[in-house]
């Protein structure tokens, strides 16, 4: 089944056993050992039921379509792999049986996993439940770096997960972070080589330069001088690792993402291609666009109890209004979310901000199909200036890309562009 209005669904699982020092994603550290397996299953089942209720509401109130078509589902976190196989079966059975939306036959269904949670039984359960893609957060193969960042899995556990994942028959992605404290160039590249040699079925790699967020434990330690950090070293290491991946059959298709041919992450491409996606779960963000490129963006509040109470019990969402893709809050009671109207100016800039992350760049035709207009002259002018510096490539006044060299300076390009908007 193909449909031009197909949407993606991101489901946030905001639970972790512990927080990594660098992480600024919304998740709640929880000691699940105090609960029996039955209690854990019941709690997560309640959260999944709340998620299903929200999905139904979002899909049934999406524009004027009789049925919502979904072609990507991404289950992220947090740590989704804390959920049991039975929890995943319940969630994916809901998608298969719902009469409010239709799942494409080739729907990409991704789940993020922590290496510490992976074993043969779990993987078989994922396969049976309908998961088509796994994204495993190895991050590093250095015990020094993993221990400092308070990762649950050490190198030995990573290696055990790799052995199990080598038998996974569907799509497989692995995450790495360049520049973690106490990571050396030798340890990072040798770790990357180990993974490539032992995971021949891996067809996607997400490789990020470490981003230092001030409010994280790592950010605070660097700010107060408790640890010396070299930002330039992180960038240099990333470039070396990029070259290594390309030498081993991976193509860079986005700032931080590499894949074997035809194995790009379809869900993430929705973000970069200015397409609709539903954000489901406590702390999740979603965006739906109108025919003129404007839209609505909501961010669910970061309060798990409030989220579950609303979507499980109150059911007041049935009384909320929805008009022309814009949510109108009921005066008496509203969804626990914050809404933002995306006007054409903001939407247009976001088209460039996200689209230029791709090595394939952006096109006049795509822009015109969304905004019914040609590229702003300020953008064209800036691209021609960068073309002279060999940092931008323009093809027939149609396709614009920063390429491998220019994409390293994407933020600088966007800073100059936003001044013209």
Coordinates of C-alpha atoms in Angstrom, one line a residue:
X1 CA 0.0 0.0 0.0
X2 CA 1.3 3.4 -0.9
X3 CA -0.2 6.7 0.1
X4 CA 1.2 10.2 -0.3
X5 CA -0.3 11.2 3.1
X6 CA 1.3 8.4 5.0
X7 CA 2.4 9.4 8.5
X8 CA 5.0 8.3 11.0
X9 CA 4.3 7.6 14.6
X10 CA 7.0 8.2 17.3
X11 CA 6.2 6.5 20.7
X12 CA 8.2 7.6 23.7
X13 CA 8.9 5.2 26.5
X14 CA 10.2 7.5 29.2
X15 CA 11.7 4.9 31.6
X16 CA 15.3 4.1 32.4
X17 CA 17.1 2.1 35.1
X18 CA 19.6 4.9 35.3
X19 CA 20.5 8.1 33.5
X20 CA 23.7 8.5 31.5
X21 CA 25.7 11.6 32.3
X22 CA 25.4 13.1 28.8
X23 CA 21.6 12.4 28.3
X24 CA 19.1 15.3 28.2
X25 CA 16.2 13.3 26.8
X26 CA 13.1 13.0 29.0
X27 CA 13.2 9.8 31.0
X28 CA 12.6 8.8 34.6
X29 CA 15.1 6.6 36.4
X30 CA 13.2 3.9 38.2
X31 CA 14.2 1.0 40.3
X32 CA 12.1 -1.8 38.8
X33 CA 13.7 -4.5 41.0
X34 CA 11.2 -3.6 43.8
X35 CA 8.3 -4.9 41.6
X36 CA 7.5 -8.4 40.7
X37 CA 7.5 -9.3 36.9
X38 CA 3.7 -9.3 37.0
X39 CA 3.6 -5.8 38.6
X40 CA 6.0 -4.4 36.0
X41 CA 4.1 -5.9 33.2
X42 CA 0.8 -4.5 34.5
X43 CA 2.3 -1.0 34.9
X44 CA 3.8 -1.0 31.4
X45 CA 0.5 -2.4 30.0
X46 CA -1.3 0.6 31.5
X47 CA 1.2 2.9 29.9
X48 CA 0.8 1.1 26.5
X49 CA -3.0 1.4 26.8
X50 CA -2.7 5.1 27.4
X51 CA -0.4 5.3 24.3
X52 CA -3.0 3.4 22.2
X53 CA -5.8 5.8 23.3
X54 CA -3.7 8.8 22.3
X55 CA -2.8 7.2 18.9
X56 CA -6.5 6.6 18.2
X57 CA -7.3 10.3 19.0
X58 CA -4.4 11.7 16.9
X59 CA -5.2 9.5 13.9
X60 CA -8.9 9.9 13.9
X61 CA -8.5 13.7 14.1
X62 CA -6.0 14.0 11.3
X63 CA -7.2 16.3 8.6
X64 CA -10.2 15.2 6.6
X65 CA -9.0 11.7 5.6
X66 CA -11.4 8.8 6.3
X67 CA -8.5 6.7 7.4
X68 CA -5.0 7.5 8.6
X69 CA -2.2 5.7 6.8
X70 CA 0.9 4.8 8.8
X71 CA 4.1 3.6 7.2
X72 CA 6.7 4.1 10.1
X73 CA 6.5 3.4 13.8
X74 CA 9.5 4.3 16.0
X75 CA 9.6 3.3 19.6
X76 CA 12.2 5.3 21.4
X77 CA 13.1 6.5 24.8
X78 CA 14.2 6.3 27.5
X79 CA 14.7 2.6 27.3
X80 CA 12.0 0.8 25.4
X81 CA 13.7 -2.6 25.9
X82 CA 12.7 -2.4 29.6
X83 CA 9.2 -3.4 28.3
X84 CA 8.5 -7.1 28.1
X85 CA 7.8 -9.0 24.9
X86 CA 4.2 -9.2 26.0
X87 CA 4.0 -5.4 26.2
X88 CA 5.3 -5.1 22.6
X89 CA 2.8 -7.8 21.5
X90 CA 0.0 -5.8 23.0
X91 CA 1.1 -2.6 21.3
X92 CA 1.6 -4.0 17.9
X93 CA -1.5 -6.1 18.0
X94 CA -3.4 -2.8 18.6
X95 CA -1.9 -1.4 15.4
X96 CA -2.8 -4.5 13.4
X97 CA -6.4 -4.6 14.6
X98 CA -7.4 -0.9 14.7
X99 CA -10.1 0.2 12.4
X100 CA -9.1 3.9 12.7
X101 CA -5.9 3.7 10.7
X102 CA -4.2 1.4 8.3
X103 CA -0.6 0.1 8.6
X104 CA 1.3 -0.3 5.3
X105 CA 2.4 -3.8 4.4
X106 CA 6.0 -2.7 4.5
X107 CA 5.7 -0.5 7.6
X108 CA 9.1 0.1 9.2
X109 CA 8.7 -0.7 13.0
X110 CA 11.8 0.3 15.0
X111 CA 12.5 -0.3 18.6
X112 CA 15.5 1.2 20.5
X113 CA 17.3 -1.3 22.8
X114 CA 19.9 -1.2 25.5
X115 CA 22.6 -3.9 25.0
X116 CA 22.1 -5.1 28.5
X117 CA 18.5 -6.1 27.7
X118 CA 19.2 -8.2 24.7
X119 CA 19.1 -12.0 24.6
X120 CA 18.0 -14.6 22.1
X121 CA 14.6 -15.0 23.7
X122 CA 13.9 -11.3 23.6
X123 CA 14.9 -11.0 20.0
X124 CA 12.7 -14.0 19.0
X125 CA 9.8 -12.3 20.8
X126 CA 10.4 -9.0 19.0
X127 CA 10.4 -10.9 15.7
X128 CA 7.2 -12.6 16.5
X129 CA 5.6 -9.4 17.7
X130 CA 6.3 -7.7 14.4
X131 CA 9.4 -5.5 15.0
X132 CA 11.2 -5.0 11.7
X133 CA 14.1 -2.9 12.8
X134 CA 16.3 -2.7 15.9
X135 CA 18.4 0.3 16.9
X136 CA 21.0 -0.7 19.6
X137 CA 22.7 2.0 21.6
X138 CA 26.2 0.6 22.0
X139 CA 27.7 4.2 22.1
X140 CA 31.3 2.9 22.7
X141 CA 33.5 -0.1 23.1
X142 CA 35.7 1.5 25.7
X143 CA 35.2 0.4 29.3
X144 CA 36.7 3.7 30.5
X145 CA 34.2 5.8 28.6
X146 CA 31.2 3.6 29.4
X147 CA 32.0 3.5 33.1
X148 CA 32.4 7.3 33.3
X149 CA 29.2 8.0 31.5
X150 CA 27.3 5.5 33.8
X151 CA 26.2 3.3 30.9
X152 CA 24.5 0.1 32.1
X153 CA 26.4 -2.1 29.7
X154 CA 30.2 -2.6 29.8
X155 CA 32.3 -3.9 26.9
X156 CA 31.6 -7.5 27.8
X157 CA 27.8 -7.0 27.8
X158 CA 28.1 -5.1 24.5
X159 CA 30.0 -8.0 23.0
X160 CA 27.3 -10.4 24.3
X161 CA 24.6 -8.2 22.7
X162 CA 26.5 -8.1 19.4
X163 CA 26.7 -11.9 19.4
X164 CA 22.9 -12.1 19.8
X165 CA 22.2 -9.3 17.3
X166 CA 24.3 -11.1 14.7
X167 CA 21.4 -13.5 14.3
X168 CA 18.8 -10.8 13.9
X169 CA 17.2 -11.4 10.4
X170 CA 15.7 -7.9 9.9
X171 CA 17.1 -4.4 9.7
X172 CA 19.7 -3.5 12.3
X173 CA 21.2 -0.1 13.3
X174 CA 23.8 0.7 16.0
X175 CA 24.5 4.0 17.7
X176 CA 27.9 5.4 18.5
X177 CA 28.9 8.7 20.2
X178 CA 32.2 10.2 19.2
X179 CA 34.3 12.1 21.8
X180 CA 33.1 10.6 25.1
X181 CA 35.5 11.5 27.9
X182 CA 38.3 8.9 28.3
X183 CA 37.7 7.6 24.7
X184 CA 40.8 7.6 22.5
X185 CA 41.0 7.6 18.8
X186 CA 42.5 4.1 18.9
X187 CA 39.8 2.7 21.2
X188 CA 37.0 4.3 19.2
X189 CA 38.1 3.1 15.8
X190 CA 39.1 -0.4 17.0
X191 CA 35.7 -0.6 18.7
X192 CA 34.0 0.4 15.5
X193 CA 36.0 -2.2 13.6
X194 CA 35.0 -4.9 16.1
X195 CA 31.3 -4.1 15.6
X196 CA 31.6 -4.1 11.8
X197 CA 33.5 -7.4 11.8
X198 CA 31.1 -9.1 14.2
X199 CA 27.8 -7.7 12.9
X200 CA 27.8 -8.4 9.1
X201 CA 24.0 -7.9 9.2
X202 CA 24.2 -4.3 10.5
X203 CA 23.0 -2.0 7.7
X204 CA 22.8 1.3 9.5
X205 CA 24.9 3.3 11.8
X206 CA 24.0 6.5 13.7
X207 CA 27.2 8.2 14.8
X208 CA 26.9 11.4 16.8
X209 CA 29.5 13.9 17.9
X210 CA 29.0 14.3 21.7
X211 CA 26.8 17.3 22.4
X212 CA 27.4 18.9 25.8
X213 CA 24.2 20.0 27.3
X214 CA 24.8 22.4 30.3
X215 CA 22.1 20.9 32.6
X216 CA 23.3 17.3 32.3
X217 CA 25.8 15.9 34.9
X218 CA 28.5 15.9 32.2
X219 CA 27.8 19.5 31.2
X220 CA 28.0 20.6 34.8
X221 CA 31.3 18.8 35.4
X222 CA 32.9 20.3 32.3
X223 CA 31.6 23.8 33.3
X224 CA 33.1 23.7 36.8
X225 CA 36.4 22.3 35.5
X226 CA 36.1 18.9 37.1
X227 CA 37.0 17.4 33.7
X228 CA 39.0 18.7 30.8
X229 CA 37.2 18.4 27.5
X230 CA 38.6 19.0 24.0
X231 CA 35.7 19.9 21.6
X232 CA 38.0 19.9 18.5
X233 CA 39.1 16.4 19.3
X234 CA 35.5 15.2 19.2
X235 CA 35.0 16.6 15.7
X236 CA 38.4 15.2 14.4
X237 CA 37.5 11.8 15.8
X238 CA 34.1 11.9 14.0
X239 CA 35.7 12.7 10.7
X240 CA 38.1 9.8 11.0
X241 CA 35.2 7.5 11.9
X242 CA 33.1 8.8 9.0
X243 CA 35.9 8.0 6.6
X244 CA 36.3 4.5 8.1
X245 CA 32.6 3.8 7.7
X246 CA 32.6 4.9 4.1
X247 CA 35.6 2.7 3.4
X248 CA 33.5 -0.2 4.7
X249 CA 30.5 0.2 2.5
X250 CA 28.4 2.7 4.4
X251 CA 27.1 5.9 2.8
X252 CA 26.6 9.1 4.7
X253 CA 23.0 10.2 3.9
X254 CA 22.5 12.7 6.8
X255 CA 24.7 14.7 9.2
X256 CA 25.0 11.8 11.7
X257 CA 23.6 8.8 9.8
X258 CA 25.1 6.2 7.5
X259 CA 23.6 3.2 5.8
X260 CA 24.1 0.4 3.3
X261 CA 22.4 1.2 0.0
X262 CA 18.6 1.5 0.4
X263 CA 18.7 1.0 4.2
X264 CA 18.1 4.6 5.4
X265 CA 15.9 5.1 8.4
X266 CA 12.5 5.8 6.8
X267 CA 11.1 7.2 10.0
X268 CA 13.8 9.8 10.6
X269 CA 13.5 10.8 6.9
X270 CA 10.0 12.1 7.8
X271 CA 11.6 14.7 10.1
X272 CA 14.1 15.7 7.5
X273 CA 11.6 15.8 4.6
X274 CA 9.1 18.0 6.4
X275 CA 6.4 15.3 6.7
X276 CA 3.7 14.6 9.2
X277 CA 4.5 12.6 12.3
X278 CA 2.6 11.9 15.5
X279 CA 4.4 12.2 18.8
X280 CA 2.9 9.8 21.3
X281 CA 3.7 9.3 25.0
X282 CA 4.7 11.5 27.9
X283 CA 7.3 14.1 26.7
X284 CA 6.8 13.2 23.0
X285 CA 6.5 15.9 20.3
X286 CA 4.5 15.7 17.0
X287 CA 3.8 17.9 14.0
X288 CA 1.0 17.9 11.5
X289 CA 1.1 20.3 8.5
X290 CA -1.7 21.9 6.5
X291 CA -1.9 22.1 2.7
X292 CA -0.2 25.5 2.7
X293 CA 2.8 24.3 4.8
X294 CA 1.6 25.7 8.1
X295 CA 0.8 23.4 10.9
X296 CA 0.5 22.5 14.5
X297 CA 3.2 21.1 16.8
X298 CA 2.4 19.7 20.2
X299 CA 4.6 18.5 23.0
X300 CA 3.1 16.2 25.6
X301 CA 3.9 17.3 29.2
X302 CA 6.7 15.5 31.0
X303 CA 4.5 14.1 33.7
X304 CA 3.9 10.4 33.4
X305 CA 1.2 10.2 36.0
X306 CA -0.7 13.1 34.5
X307 CA -0.3 11.6 31.0
X308 CA -1.6 8.2 32.1
X309 CA -4.5 9.6 34.2
X310 CA -5.7 11.6 31.3
X311 CA -5.5 9.0 28.5
X312 CA -6.5 6.1 30.6
X313 CA -9.4 7.5 32.7
X314 CA -10.7 10.9 31.9
X315 CA -11.4 10.3 28.2
X316 CA -12.1 14.0 27.9
X317 CA -10.3 14.1 24.6
X318 CA -13.5 13.0 23.1
X319 CA -14.9 16.4 23.8
X320 CA -12.0 18.4 22.3
X321 CA -12.4 20.1 19.0
X322 CA -10.2 19.7 15.9
X323 CA -10.4 22.1 13.0
X324 CA -8.2 22.2 9.9
X325 CA -5.4 20.4 11.6
X326 CA -5.3 22.8 14.5
X327 CA -6.2 21.6 18.0
X328 CA -8.6 23.8 19.9
X329 CA -8.4 23.3 23.7
X330 CA -11.5 22.8 25.7
X331 CA -11.9 25.5 28.3
X332 CA -12.7 23.1 31.1
X333 CA -10.2 20.4 30.5
X334 CA -7.5 20.0 27.9
X335 CA -4.9 17.4 26.8
X336 CA -1.8 17.6 28.9
X337 CA 0.3 19.1 26.1
X338 CA 1.7 22.4 24.9
X339 CA 0.7 23.5 21.4
X340 CA 2.6 25.8 19.0
X341 CA 1.3 27.2 15.7
X342 CA 3.8 26.7 12.9
X343 CA 3.3 29.7 10.6
X344 CA 4.6 29.7 7.0
X345 CA 7.8 31.6 7.9
X346 CA 8.8 29.2 10.6
X347 CA 7.8 26.2 8.5
X348 CA 9.8 27.5 5.6
X349 CA 12.9 27.9 7.7
X350 CA 12.5 24.5 9.2
X351 CA 12.3 23.0 5.7
X352 CA 15.8 24.3 5.1
X353 CA 17.1 23.5 8.6
X354 CA 16.0 19.9 8.4
X355 CA 16.3 19.2 4.7
X356 CA 19.9 20.4 4.4
X357 CA 20.9 17.8 7.0
X358 CA 20.6 15.3 4.1
X359 CA 23.5 14.7 1.8
X360 CA 20.9 14.6 -1.1
X361 CA 19.9 18.2 -0.1
X362 CA 16.6 19.8 -1.0
X363 CA 14.7 20.6 -4.3
X364 CA 12.7 23.5 -5.7
X365 CA 10.0 21.0 -6.7
X366 CA 9.6 19.7 -3.2
X367 CA 9.5 23.2 -1.7
X368 CA 6.9 24.4 -4.2
X369 CA 4.7 21.4 -3.6
X370 CA 4.6 22.4 0.1
X371 CA 4.5 26.2 0.0
X372 CA 3.3 26.8 -3.6
X373 CA 6.3 29.1 -4.1
X374 CA 9.9 29.1 -5.3
X375 CA 12.9 29.2 -3.0
X376 CA 13.4 32.6 -1.2
X377 CA 16.0 34.6 -3.0
X378 CA 17.9 35.0 0.3
X379 CA 18.5 31.3 0.3
X380 CA 19.5 31.1 -3.4
X381 CA 21.9 34.0 -2.9
X382 CA 23.5 32.4 0.2
X383 CA 23.9 29.1 -1.7
X384 CA 25.6 30.8 -4.6
X385 CA 28.0 32.5 -2.2
X386 CA 28.9 29.1 -0.6
X387 CA 29.1 27.5 -4.0
X388 CA 32.1 29.8 -4.7
X389 CA 33.7 28.4 -1.6
X390 CA 33.1 24.8 -2.7
X391 CA 30.7 24.3 0.3
X392 CA 27.5 24.1 -1.7
X393 CA 26.4 22.3 -4.9
X394 CA 23.6 23.6 -7.1
X395 CA 22.2 21.4 -9.9
X396 CA 20.1 23.1 -12.7
X397 CA 18.7 25.6 -10.2
X398 CA 16.7 22.7 -8.8
X399 CA 18.6 20.7 -6.2
X400 CA 20.7 22.3 -3.5
X401 CA 23.1 20.4 -1.2
X402 CA 25.9 21.4 1.1
X403 CA 27.7 18.2 0.3
X404 CA 30.2 16.4 2.6
X405 CA 32.3 19.5 3.1
X406 CA 29.6 22.1 3.6
X407 CA 27.5 20.0 5.8
X408 CA 30.2 20.2 8.5
X409 CA 29.3 23.9 8.7
X410 CA 25.5 23.5 8.6
X411 CA 25.0 25.5 11.8
X412 CA 27.0 28.4 10.4
X413 CA 25.0 28.3 7.2
X414 CA 21.7 28.3 9.1
X415 CA 22.8 31.2 11.3
X416 CA 23.4 33.3 8.2
X417 CA 20.2 32.2 6.6
X418 CA 18.0 33.0 9.6
X419 CA 19.2 36.6 9.5
X420 CA 17.6 36.9 6.1
X421 CA 14.2 35.4 7.1

